[in-house]
Coordinates of C-alpha atoms in Angstrom, one line a residue:
M778 CA 0.0 0.0 0.0
N779 CA 1.2 3.4 -0.9
F780 CA 1.0 5.0 2.6
T781 CA 1.8 8.5 1.4
R782 CA -1.0 8.5 -1.2
W783 CA -3.4 6.8 1.2
S784 CA -2.7 9.3 4.0
A785 CA -3.1 12.2 1.7
R786 CA -6.8 11.4 1.4
L787 CA -7.3 11.5 5.2
P788 CA -9.7 14.4 6.3
G789 CA -7.7 17.5 7.1
T790 CA -4.5 16.3 5.5
Q791 CA -4.8 18.5 2.5
R792 CA -5.5 21.5 4.6
R793 CA -2.4 20.9 6.8
A794 CA -0.3 20.5 3.6
A795 CA -1.6 23.8 2.3
A796 CA -0.9 25.5 5.6
R797 CA 2.7 24.4 5.5
A798 CA 3.1 25.6 2.0
D799 CA 1.5 28.9 2.9
R800 CA 3.9 29.5 5.8
K801 CA 6.8 28.6 3.6
D802 CA 5.7 31.3 1.0
R803 CA 5.3 33.9 3.7
T804 CA 8.8 33.2 5.0
A805 CA 10.3 33.7 1.6
A806 CA 8.3 36.9 0.8
P807 CA 7.1 38.5 4.0
A808 CA 5.8 41.7 2.2
Q809 CA 3.1 39.8 0.3
P810 CA -0.3 39.6 2.0
A811 CA -1.8 36.3 2.7
P812 CA -4.4 35.1 0.2
T813 CA -8.0 35.8 1.1
A814 CA -9.6 33.5 -1.5
G815 CA -8.9 30.4 -3.4
G816 CA -6.3 29.2 -0.9
S817 CA -6.7 26.5 1.7
V818 CA -5.9 28.6 4.8
P819 CA -8.4 31.3 5.9
A820 CA -7.2 34.8 6.2
A821 CA -8.1 35.2 9.8
R822 CA -6.0 32.2 10.8
A823 CA -3.1 33.5 8.9
E824 CA -3.3 36.9 10.6
A825 CA -3.3 35.2 14.0
T826 CA 0.1 33.8 13.5
P827 CA 2.5 35.5 16.0
A828 CA 5.3 37.6 14.6
P829 CA 8.8 36.3 15.3
A830 CA 10.7 38.0 18.1
P831 CA 13.1 40.7 17.1
A832 CA 16.7 39.8 17.0
P833 CA 18.9 41.1 19.8
D834 CA 21.0 44.1 19.2
G835 CA 24.2 42.2 20.1
P836 CA 25.4 38.7 21.0
V837 CA 23.8 37.0 24.0
P838 CA 26.1 37.2 27.0
T839 CA 27.3 33.9 28.5
L840 CA 28.4 33.1 32.1
D841 CA 31.8 31.8 31.0
G842 CA 33.6 34.9 32.3
L843 CA 31.7 35.1 35.6
S844 CA 33.9 34.4 38.5
V845 CA 32.4 31.8 40.8
H846 CA 34.5 33.0 43.7
D847 CA 33.3 36.6 43.3
T848 CA 29.7 35.4 43.1
L849 CA 29.9 33.3 46.2
G850 CA 31.6 36.2 48.0
K851 CA 28.6 38.4 47.3
V852 CA 26.0 35.8 48.4
P853 CA 24.5 36.8 51.8
A854 CA 24.3 33.1 52.8
L855 CA 27.2 31.2 54.4
V856 CA 29.3 29.3 52.0
A857 CA 32.3 27.0 52.7
V858 CA 34.1 24.6 50.3
V859 CA 36.1 21.7 51.6
Y860 CA 37.9 18.8 49.9
G861 CA 39.3 15.4 50.6
P862 CA 38.5 12.9 53.3
E863 CA 39.6 15.3 56.1
H864 CA 37.4 18.1 54.7
R865 CA 40.3 20.6 54.3
I866 CA 39.3 24.2 53.7
A867 CA 39.3 25.4 50.2
Y868 CA 37.2 28.5 50.5
V869 CA 34.9 30.4 52.9
N870 CA 33.0 33.5 51.7
D871 CA 32.8 36.8 53.5
A872 CA 29.5 36.0 55.2
Y873 CA 30.9 32.8 56.7
A874 CA 34.0 34.6 57.9
A875 CA 31.9 37.4 59.4
L876 CA 29.9 34.9 61.4
F877 CA 32.6 32.4 62.5
G878 CA 35.8 34.3 62.0
A879 CA 38.7 33.9 59.5
R880 CA 39.7 30.5 58.3
S881 CA 43.0 29.4 56.7
P882 CA 42.7 27.3 53.5
G883 CA 44.2 23.8 53.7
A884 CA 43.5 23.2 57.4
P885 CA 41.3 20.2 58.2
A886 CA 37.7 21.0 59.2
R887 CA 37.9 19.1 62.5
E888 CA 40.5 21.5 63.7
A889 CA 39.8 24.7 61.7
L890 CA 36.0 24.6 61.6
P891 CA 34.9 23.7 65.1
E892 CA 31.5 25.1 64.5
L893 CA 30.8 22.3 62.0
T894 CA 31.6 19.8 64.7
E895 CA 29.3 21.6 67.2
L896 CA 26.5 21.6 64.6
G897 CA 26.9 17.9 63.9
L898 CA 27.8 18.5 60.2
L899 CA 31.0 16.5 59.9
P900 CA 29.3 13.0 59.9
L901 CA 26.9 14.4 57.3
M902 CA 29.7 15.6 55.1
D903 CA 31.3 12.1 55.3
Q904 CA 28.0 10.7 54.0
V905 CA 28.0 13.2 51.2
L906 CA 31.5 12.2 50.1
R907 CA 30.6 8.5 50.3
S908 CA 27.1 8.6 48.6
G909 CA 27.6 11.6 46.2
R910 CA 24.2 12.9 47.3
P911 CA 23.4 16.2 49.0
R912 CA 22.2 16.2 52.6
T913 CA 20.3 18.9 54.5
V914 CA 19.8 19.7 58.2
K915 CA 17.2 22.3 59.1
S916 CA 17.0 25.0 61.7
R917 CA 20.3 24.6 63.5
R918 CA 21.0 27.2 66.2
V919 CA 24.2 29.2 65.4
T920 CA 25.9 31.7 67.7
A921 CA 28.0 34.4 65.9
D922 CA 31.6 35.0 66.8
V923 CA 31.7 38.5 68.3
N924 CA 35.3 39.1 67.3
A925 CA 34.5 38.0 63.7
A926 CA 31.6 40.5 63.5
M927 CA 33.9 43.3 64.8
N928 CA 36.6 42.4 62.2
L929 CA 34.0 42.5 59.5
A930 CA 32.8 45.9 60.5
T931 CA 36.4 47.4 60.6
G932 CA 37.6 45.4 57.6
P933 CA 41.0 44.1 58.8
S934 CA 43.2 42.0 56.6
A935 CA 42.9 39.2 59.1
T936 CA 39.8 38.0 57.3
T937 CA 42.0 37.1 54.3
P938 CA 42.9 33.5 54.6
A939 CA 46.4 32.4 53.7
V940 CA 46.8 30.0 50.8
S941 CA 48.6 26.8 51.7
D942 CA 50.5 24.6 49.4
T943 CA 48.1 21.8 50.0
T944 CA 45.0 23.7 48.8
P945 CA 43.9 23.0 45.2
A946 CA 45.0 26.1 43.4
A947 CA 42.3 26.3 40.8
D948 CA 39.6 26.5 43.4
V949 CA 41.2 28.9 45.9
P950 CA 39.9 32.4 45.1
H951 CA 41.6 35.6 45.9
Q952 CA 39.9 36.7 49.2
A953 CA 40.4 40.4 49.7
A954 CA 40.0 42.1 53.0
A955 CA 36.4 42.4 54.0
P956 CA 35.1 45.9 53.5
A957 CA 33.4 47.8 56.3
A958 CA 29.8 46.6 56.6
D959 CA 26.6 48.0 57.7
P960 CA 25.9 46.5 61.2
D961 CA 22.3 45.7 60.1
S962 CA 23.6 43.7 57.1
R963 CA 26.1 41.6 59.1
P964 CA 25.4 37.9 59.6
R965 CA 23.8 37.3 62.9
S966 CA 23.2 34.7 65.5
G967 CA 20.1 32.7 64.9
Y968 CA 18.9 29.6 63.0
Y969 CA 20.4 28.4 59.7
T970 CA 19.5 25.5 57.4
F971 CA 22.7 23.8 56.1
T972 CA 22.9 22.0 52.8
C973 CA 26.0 19.9 52.0
S974 CA 26.4 19.1 48.3
P975 CA 29.1 17.0 46.6
I976 CA 31.4 18.9 44.2
E977 CA 34.8 18.5 42.6
V978 CA 37.6 20.8 43.7
G979 CA 40.9 21.5 41.9
A980 CA 42.2 21.8 38.4
T981 CA 41.0 19.5 35.7
E982 CA 43.9 17.1 35.9
A983 CA 43.9 17.0 39.7
K984 CA 40.4 17.2 40.9
Q985 CA 39.5 16.0 44.3
P986 CA 36.0 15.2 45.8
G987 CA 34.8 17.9 48.0
V988 CA 31.7 19.3 49.7
L989 CA 30.0 22.7 49.3
V990 CA 28.4 23.8 52.6
F991 CA 25.6 26.3 52.0
A992 CA 23.7 27.8 55.0
A993 CA 20.6 29.9 54.6
D994 CA 19.4 32.2 57.4
V995 CA 15.9 31.0 58.5
T996 CA 15.9 33.0 61.8
D997 CA 12.9 35.1 60.7
Q998 CA 10.9 32.0 59.8
I999 CA 11.8 30.3 63.1
E1000 CA 11.0 33.4 65.1
A1001 CA 7.7 33.9 63.3
A1002 CA 6.8 30.2 64.0
E1003 CA 7.7 30.7 67.6
R1004 CA 5.5 33.8 67.8
L1005 CA 2.7 31.9 66.3
R1006 CA 3.2 29.0 68.8
A1007 CA 3.3 31.5 71.7
S1008 CA 0.1 33.1 70.5
E1009 CA -1.6 29.7 70.2
R1010 CA -0.3 28.8 73.7
R1011 CA -1.8 32.1 75.1
Q1012 CA -5.1 31.3 73.4
R1013 CA -5.1 27.8 74.7
E1014 CA -4.3 29.0 78.2
A1015 CA -7.1 31.5 78.0
A1016 CA -9.5 28.8 76.9
V1017 CA -8.3 26.4 79.6
T1018 CA -8.6 29.2 82.3
L1019 CA -12.1 30.0 81.0
Q1020 CA -13.1 26.3 81.0
R1021 CA -11.9 25.7 84.5
S1022 CA -13.4 28.9 85.8
L1023 CA -16.8 27.8 84.4
L1024 CA -16.6 24.4 86.0
P1025 CA -17.6 23.9 89.7
Q1026 CA -14.7 25.1 91.9
E1027 CA -16.0 22.7 94.6
L1028 CA -18.6 20.0 94.2
E1029 CA -21.6 20.0 96.4
Q1030 CA -21.5 17.0 98.7
P1031 CA -25.0 15.5 99.2
D1032 CA -25.8 13.7 102.5
D1033 CA -26.4 10.3 100.9
L1034 CA -23.8 10.3 98.1
R1035 CA -20.1 10.6 97.8
V1036 CA -19.1 12.3 94.6
A1037 CA -15.9 13.4 92.9
A1038 CA -15.0 14.7 89.4
T1039 CA -11.9 15.2 87.3
Y1040 CA -11.4 17.3 84.3
Q1041 CA -8.3 17.0 82.1
P1042 CA -7.9 19.2 79.0
G1043 CA -6.3 17.8 75.9
G1044 CA -2.6 17.8 75.2
K1045 CA -0.6 21.0 74.6
D1046 CA -1.3 20.9 70.9
T1047 CA -5.0 20.4 71.3
A1048 CA -7.5 23.2 71.6
V1049 CA -9.6 22.9 74.8
G1050 CA -13.1 21.6 74.3
G1051 CA -16.5 22.1 76.1
D1052 CA -16.7 19.3 78.6
W1053 CA -18.5 20.0 81.8
Y1054 CA -20.0 18.3 84.9
D1055 CA -22.0 19.4 87.9
V1056 CA -23.6 18.2 91.1
I1057 CA -26.8 20.0 92.3
T1058 CA -28.6 19.2 95.5
L1059 CA -32.3 19.5 94.9
G1060 CA -33.6 19.2 98.4
A1061 CA -35.4 16.4 100.3
G1062 CA -32.2 14.3 99.9
R1063 CA -32.4 14.2 96.1
T1064 CA -29.4 15.1 94.0
A1065 CA -29.0 16.0 90.3
L1066 CA -25.9 14.8 88.4
V1067 CA -24.9 16.4 85.1
I1068 CA -22.3 15.8 82.5
G1069 CA -22.0 17.2 79.0
D1070 CA -19.8 17.9 76.0
V1071 CA -20.1 20.8 73.6
M1072 CA -18.9 19.9 70.1
G1073 CA -16.0 22.0 68.9
R1074 CA -13.0 23.5 70.6
G1075 CA -11.6 26.7 71.9
V1076 CA -13.0 29.7 73.7
R1077 CA -16.3 29.5 71.8
A1078 CA -17.0 26.0 72.9
A1079 CA -16.1 26.8 76.5
A1080 CA -18.4 29.9 76.5
V1081 CA -21.3 27.8 75.2
M1082 CA -20.6 25.2 77.8
G1083 CA -20.7 27.9 80.6
Q1084 CA -24.1 29.1 79.4
L1085 CA -25.5 25.6 79.2
R1086 CA -24.2 24.7 82.7
T1087 CA -25.8 27.9 84.1
A1088 CA -29.1 27.0 82.4
V1089 CA -29.0 23.5 83.8
R1090 CA -28.6 24.8 87.4
A1091 CA -31.6 27.2 86.8
Y1092 CA -33.8 24.5 85.4
A1093 CA -32.8 22.1 88.2
R1094 CA -34.2 24.5 90.7
L1095 CA -37.6 23.9 89.1
D1096 CA -37.3 20.2 90.2
L1097 CA -38.5 19.0 86.8
P1098 CA -38.2 15.4 85.5
P1099 CA -34.9 14.8 83.7
H1100 CA -36.5 14.6 80.2
E1101 CA -38.2 18.0 80.7
V1102 CA -34.9 19.6 81.7
L1103 CA -33.3 18.3 78.5
Q1104 CA -36.3 19.5 76.5
L1105 CA -35.7 23.1 77.8
L1106 CA -31.9 22.8 77.2
D1107 CA -32.5 21.7 73.6
G1108 CA -34.4 24.9 72.8
L1109 CA -31.9 27.0 74.6
A1110 CA -28.9 25.5 72.8
S1111 CA -30.4 26.4 69.5
E1112 CA -30.8 30.0 70.6
I1113 CA -27.3 30.3 72.0
D1114 CA -25.6 29.1 68.8
A1115 CA -27.4 27.3 66.0
T1116 CA -24.0 25.9 64.8
Q1117 CA -23.1 24.4 68.1
I1118 CA -24.6 21.1 69.4
A1119 CA -23.9 19.4 72.7
T1120 CA -24.4 16.0 74.3
C1121 CA -25.7 15.8 77.9
I1122 CA -26.9 13.5 80.6
Y1123 CA -29.1 14.8 83.4
A1124 CA -29.8 12.3 86.2
V1125 CA -31.5 12.5 89.6
H1126 CA -30.8 10.2 92.5
D1127 CA -33.5 9.7 95.2
P1128 CA -32.2 7.8 98.3
N1129 CA -35.7 7.1 99.5
E1130 CA -36.4 5.1 96.3
G1131 CA -32.8 3.8 95.7
R1132 CA -32.8 4.6 92.0
L1133 CA -31.3 6.9 89.4
V1134 CA -33.8 8.6 87.0
Y1135 CA -32.0 9.9 83.9
A1136 CA -32.4 11.3 80.4
S1137 CA -29.7 11.4 77.7
A1138 CA -29.2 13.7 74.8
G1139 CA -26.8 11.8 72.5
H1140 CA -24.4 11.1 75.4
L1141 CA -22.6 7.9 76.3
P1142 CA -24.4 5.6 78.7
I1143 CA -24.1 5.8 82.5
L1144 CA -22.3 2.8 84.0
V1145 CA -23.6 1.4 87.4
R1146 CA -21.7 -1.1 89.5
D1147 CA -23.7 -3.2 91.9
P1148 CA -22.4 -4.2 95.3
D1149 CA -21.5 -7.7 93.9
G1150 CA -19.2 -6.0 91.3
T1151 CA -21.5 -6.4 88.3
V1152 CA -21.4 -3.4 85.9
R1153 CA -24.5 -2.4 83.9
R1154 CA -24.9 0.1 81.2
A1155 CA -27.9 2.5 81.2
A1156 CA -30.3 1.4 78.5
E1157 CA -32.4 3.5 76.2
P1158 CA -33.9 6.1 76.0
T1159 CA -31.3 8.3 74.4
G1160 CA -32.3 11.2 72.2
P1161 CA -30.3 13.3 69.8
P1162 CA -27.8 16.0 71.0
L1163 CA -29.0 19.3 72.3
G1164 CA -29.5 22.0 69.6
T1165 CA -31.0 19.7 67.0
G1166 CA -34.6 20.3 68.0
G1167 CA -37.8 18.4 67.1
W1168 CA -37.3 15.6 69.5
M1169 CA -39.3 14.6 72.6
H1170 CA -36.9 13.3 75.3
T1171 CA -37.9 10.6 77.7
S1172 CA -36.6 9.4 81.1
G1173 CA -35.2 6.0 82.1
T1174 CA -34.5 4.4 85.5
M1175 CA -31.6 2.5 87.0
P1176 CA -31.4 1.0 90.5
L1177 CA -28.7 2.7 92.6
G1178 CA -29.1 1.5 96.2
P1179 CA -26.6 1.4 99.1
G1180 CA -23.3 -0.1 98.1
S1181 CA -23.6 0.8 94.4
S1182 CA -21.5 3.2 92.4
A1183 CA -21.9 5.0 89.0
V1184 CA -19.7 6.8 86.6
L1185 CA -20.6 9.5 84.1
Y1186 CA -18.0 10.5 81.5
T1187 CA -17.3 12.2 78.2
D1188 CA -16.2 10.6 74.9
G1189 CA -12.5 11.7 75.5
L1190 CA -12.2 8.9 78.0
V1191 CA -13.2 6.1 75.8
E1192 CA -12.9 7.3 72.1
R1193 CA -9.8 6.4 70.2
R1194 CA -9.1 6.9 66.5
T1195 CA -7.9 3.4 66.0
E1196 CA -10.8 1.5 67.5
D1197 CA -14.6 1.6 67.8
I1198 CA -16.0 3.6 70.7
D1199 CA -17.9 0.5 71.9
E1200 CA -14.6 -1.1 72.6
G1201 CA -13.6 1.9 74.7
V1202 CA -16.8 1.7 76.7
A1203 CA -16.2 -2.1 77.2
A1204 CA -12.7 -1.3 78.5
L1205 CA -14.1 1.3 80.9
E1206 CA -16.6 -1.4 82.2
R1207 CA -13.7 -3.7 82.9
A1208 CA -11.7 -1.0 84.7
F1209 CA -14.8 0.2 86.6
A1210 CA -15.5 -3.3 87.8
G1211 CA -12.1 -3.5 89.5
A1212 CA -11.8 0.1 90.7
T1213 CA -12.0 0.6 94.4
G1214 CA -11.4 3.4 96.9
S1215 CA -13.0 6.8 97.3
P1216 CA -14.7 8.5 94.3
Q1217 CA -11.6 10.7 93.7
V1218 CA -9.3 7.7 93.7
M1219 CA -11.6 5.9 91.3
C1220 CA -11.6 8.9 88.9
D1221 CA -7.8 8.8 88.8
R1222 CA -7.7 5.0 88.4
L1223 CA -10.2 5.1 85.5
I1224 CA -8.2 7.7 83.7
R1225 CA -5.0 5.8 84.1
A1226 CA -6.6 2.5 83.1
L1227 CA -7.9 4.0 79.9
G1228 CA -4.5 5.3 79.0
V1229 CA -5.2 9.0 79.3
T1230 CA -2.0 11.1 79.6
A1231 CA -1.1 14.7 79.5
D1232 CA -0.7 14.5 75.7
H1233 CA -4.1 13.0 75.2
D1234 CA -5.8 14.4 72.1
D1235 CA -9.2 15.2 73.6
D1236 CA -10.7 16.7 76.8
V1237 CA -11.8 14.2 79.5
A1238 CA -14.4 14.7 82.2
V1239 CA -15.3 12.0 84.7
L1240 CA -17.9 12.1 87.5
V1241 CA -18.0 9.2 90.0
L1242 CA -20.7 8.8 92.6
Q1243 CA -21.1 6.2 95.4
H1244 CA -24.1 5.4 97.5
P1245 CA -22.3 4.0 100.5
A1246 CA -23.8 1.1 102.5
R1247 CA -23.7 2.5 106.1
T1248 CA -23.2 0.3 109.1
G1249 CA -22.6 0.8 112.8
H1250 CA -22.7 4.4 114.1
D1251 CA -23.0 5.8 110.6
A1252 CA -26.2 3.8 110.1
E1253 CA -27.7 5.4 113.3
L1254 CA -27.4 8.8 111.7
F1255 CA -29.7 7.9 108.8
H1256 CA -33.3 7.1 109.5
N1257 CA -36.7 7.0 107.7
A1258 CA -40.2 7.0 109.0
A1259 CA -43.5 7.2 107.0
L1260 CA -47.2 7.4 107.8
E1261 CA -50.0 6.8 105.3
L1262 CA -52.8 9.3 105.7
L1263 CA -56.3 8.5 104.5
G1264 CA -57.7 12.0 105.0
G1265 CA -60.5 13.1 107.3
I1266 CA -60.5 15.2 110.4
E1267 CA -58.3 12.7 112.2
A1268 CA -55.4 13.0 109.7
A1269 CA -53.9 16.2 111.2
P1270 CA -53.8 15.0 114.8
R1271 CA -52.4 11.6 113.7
A1272 CA -49.6 13.4 111.8
R1273 CA -48.7 15.6 114.7
A1274 CA -48.6 12.7 117.1
F1275 CA -46.5 10.6 114.7
A1276 CA -44.0 13.4 114.0
S1277 CA -43.6 14.1 117.8
G1278 CA -43.0 10.5 118.6
V1279 CA -40.5 10.0 115.8
L1280 CA -38.5 13.2 116.6
V1281 CA -38.4 12.2 120.3
S1282 CA -37.0 8.8 119.4
W1283 CA -34.4 10.5 117.3
R1284 CA -33.3 12.5 120.4
F1285 CA -33.7 15.9 118.8
P1286 CA -33.6 19.0 121.0
T1287 CA -36.9 20.3 122.2
E1288 CA -36.8 23.4 120.0
L1289 CA -36.1 21.5 116.8
R1290 CA -38.7 18.9 117.7
D1291 CA -41.3 21.6 118.1
L1292 CA -40.4 23.1 114.8
G1293 CA -40.6 19.7 113.1
V1294 CA -44.0 19.0 114.5
L1295 CA -45.2 22.4 113.4
A1296 CA -43.9 21.9 109.9
A1297 CA -45.4 18.5 109.6
S1298 CA -48.8 19.8 110.8
E1299 CA -48.7 22.7 108.2
L1300 CA -47.7 20.4 105.3
V1301 CA -50.4 17.9 106.1
A1302 CA -53.0 20.6 106.6
N1303 CA -52.1 22.1 103.1
S1304 CA -52.4 18.6 101.6
L1305 CA -55.7 18.0 103.2
Q1306 CA -57.1 21.3 101.9
H1307 CA -55.6 21.4 98.4
G1308 CA -54.6 17.8 97.6
T1309 CA -56.3 14.4 97.1
P1310 CA -55.6 11.0 98.5
P1311 CA -53.5 8.9 98.8
M1312 CA -51.4 11.1 101.2
R1313 CA -48.2 10.2 103.0
L1314 CA -46.1 11.9 105.6
R1315 CA -42.4 11.0 105.6
L1316 CA -39.7 12.0 108.0
R1317 CA -36.0 11.5 107.2
R1318 CA -32.9 12.4 109.0
T1319 CA -29.3 12.4 107.8
D1320 CA -26.1 13.3 109.5
R1321 CA -26.7 17.0 108.6
R1322 CA -30.4 17.7 108.3
L1323 CA -34.1 16.8 109.1
I1324 CA -36.4 16.4 106.1
I1325 CA -40.2 16.4 106.3
E1326 CA -42.1 15.6 103.1
V1327 CA -45.8 15.1 102.3
T1328 CA -47.1 13.6 99.1
D1329 CA -50.6 13.5 97.7
G1330 CA -52.5 12.7 94.4
D1331 CA -53.0 16.2 93.2
D1332 CA -50.3 17.7 90.8
H1333 CA -51.1 21.4 91.5
L1334 CA -47.9 22.8 93.0
P1335 CA -48.3 25.3 95.9
R1336 CA -46.7 28.7 95.8
R1337 CA -45.9 31.2 98.5
R1338 CA -48.2 34.2 98.6
R1339 CA -48.9 37.1 100.9
A1340 CA -52.1 36.5 102.9
E1341 CA -54.3 39.4 103.8
P1342 CA -55.3 40.0 107.5
A1343 CA -58.9 38.8 106.8
D1344 CA -57.8 35.6 104.9
E1345 CA -58.4 32.4 106.8
A1346 CA -56.0 30.4 104.7
G1347 CA -52.8 31.0 102.7
R1348 CA -50.3 31.2 105.5
G1349 CA -49.1 27.6 105.7
I1350 CA -46.4 27.8 103.1
S1351 CA -45.3 31.2 104.4
I1352 CA -44.9 29.6 107.9
I1353 CA -42.9 26.7 106.4
A1354 CA -40.6 29.2 104.5
T1355 CA -40.0 31.2 107.7
I1356 CA -39.1 28.3 110.1
A1357 CA -37.3 25.9 107.8
S1358 CA -33.9 26.1 106.2
S1359 CA -35.4 25.5 102.8
W1360 CA -38.5 24.2 101.2
G1361 CA -39.8 23.1 97.8
S1362 CA -42.3 21.1 95.8
R1363 CA -42.2 18.8 92.7
R1364 CA -44.5 16.6 90.7
T1365 CA -44.1 12.9 91.3
P1366 CA -43.8 10.4 88.3
G1367 CA -47.0 8.6 89.0
G1368 CA -49.1 11.8 89.1
G1369 CA -49.4 14.0 92.2
K1370 CA -46.9 16.2 94.0
A1371 CA -44.5 16.2 96.9
V1372 CA -44.0 19.2 99.2
W1373 CA -41.0 19.2 101.5
C1374 CA -38.9 21.3 103.9
E1375 CA -35.5 20.9 105.6
F1376 CA -34.0 21.8 109.0
A1377 CA -30.3 22.0 109.5
L1378 CA -29.2 19.9 112.5
P1379 CA -27.0 21.5 115.2
A1380 CA -23.3 20.8 114.8
G1381 CA -22.3 17.5 116.5
H1382 CA -25.8 16.3 116.9
G1383 CA -26.2 12.5 116.9

């Protein structure tokens, strides 16, 4: 097959051939205009062809006459040339001499260049000679020779190295005395990056392997990086300070629980997060326990955390069920910052019922250890994190009687990048099953068991609570007594007689006993007038307080109001608020309400 003839028939082939011929004609006769008709190349395409660049006025200069020595002498970087296995000096430029002092050519580097030994460059130069490949060390600290700097400023002839007979003549430049220099332009102490490159030193017939040492000043970059790190450290310290100041400085210690908490911020290169915890005494022996984690890091996360923690304490004073508290927090979190979400657990411990009522907003499960050492996870319900909206949270219940312990924690304790979070929770279960001691000791042991160190990459918050099983004298300080009231005119006298007898048996002082009987009488009278059966009077004493509580079947909560002189009712709650240390009311889970008051016991009583 005639390939030439066959290829000529390919589409576009004739046009390309015509274009080549057209360019050839224009080169031969540039003054003739390109054809506008009858040719194969359109006029527009011909006009778009760029004009050739004008010829230079004279011959292009080459670098053949440029002196390498003069060039290196003007370079502001440090330059030294050595040769042979002993790295004998062949050349140092003015900048090098100004920083380290004058050097005599031909001397071995180990003796004449002690700075290279201090910088650890001699082994590197040996590697360069053996491998023939360049090597670099970054950001080495260099201290300038004060005498050398002074010599550079005055320009003495001492900076001119003598040429020895052993130096390869072809590569030893003439080094004139250093001219007087501007002090601001002199080499300085600081950080330099050294590059050692293999070269050949000497005349063509007597070349020797050598090393070119080139050092660039990177002090400004290092100082800028250090300023950045210092700024980041200050920001981190501010965030940590804010975080710690927003956490409880001292945990409230309930009568029936022992509690302790630990917060550990992430490592020094980690921005602080928004982990928080809290313990809130609700009255009547009940305690709220809170732990949460704001997504994100830095001052913003810590500030959002502080607002949520304050809101939790305010909502807790309403003595609402846990799921209602989370419902309120969910709406507040959206208002604080729609871009921030947070996980949270709000739990309430009631020693009278020996249980933990809780609600969770996307948080990790509570772990409870029974007296026999069995560890249980809190089951559902768990809702989405706070700030997502549109979810109705619900409450769950876990037994937490005497002898039991529980731990609440954030994800920094159990989450690892290399494993599933369920594995971390399982590891925490094993560690919690074997942890003993006080709550603070248990916090520390759990953190160590989970491998959390000062360089951990996330914040960690741990809250441990124990419901101790009391025996002996301690058990004598905790008592409960209850009376079922069916209503009727005999209920109030029965309640007064019951309260008086119980308080006498508990050996309370006469004044406190009388106040307790009065409070019981007023609470029962209020329940008889405004509540519905079933009614119950409960008296409870701890090592620090006397608690009197009345429950009934009506869920209308009483409020304190000012009674007019002519009113026959409305003074009961005011009397309670006047004589008691504190009082409150709440709705009970089964419907109805509980109204309570507390009296602080005298120091040393019991």
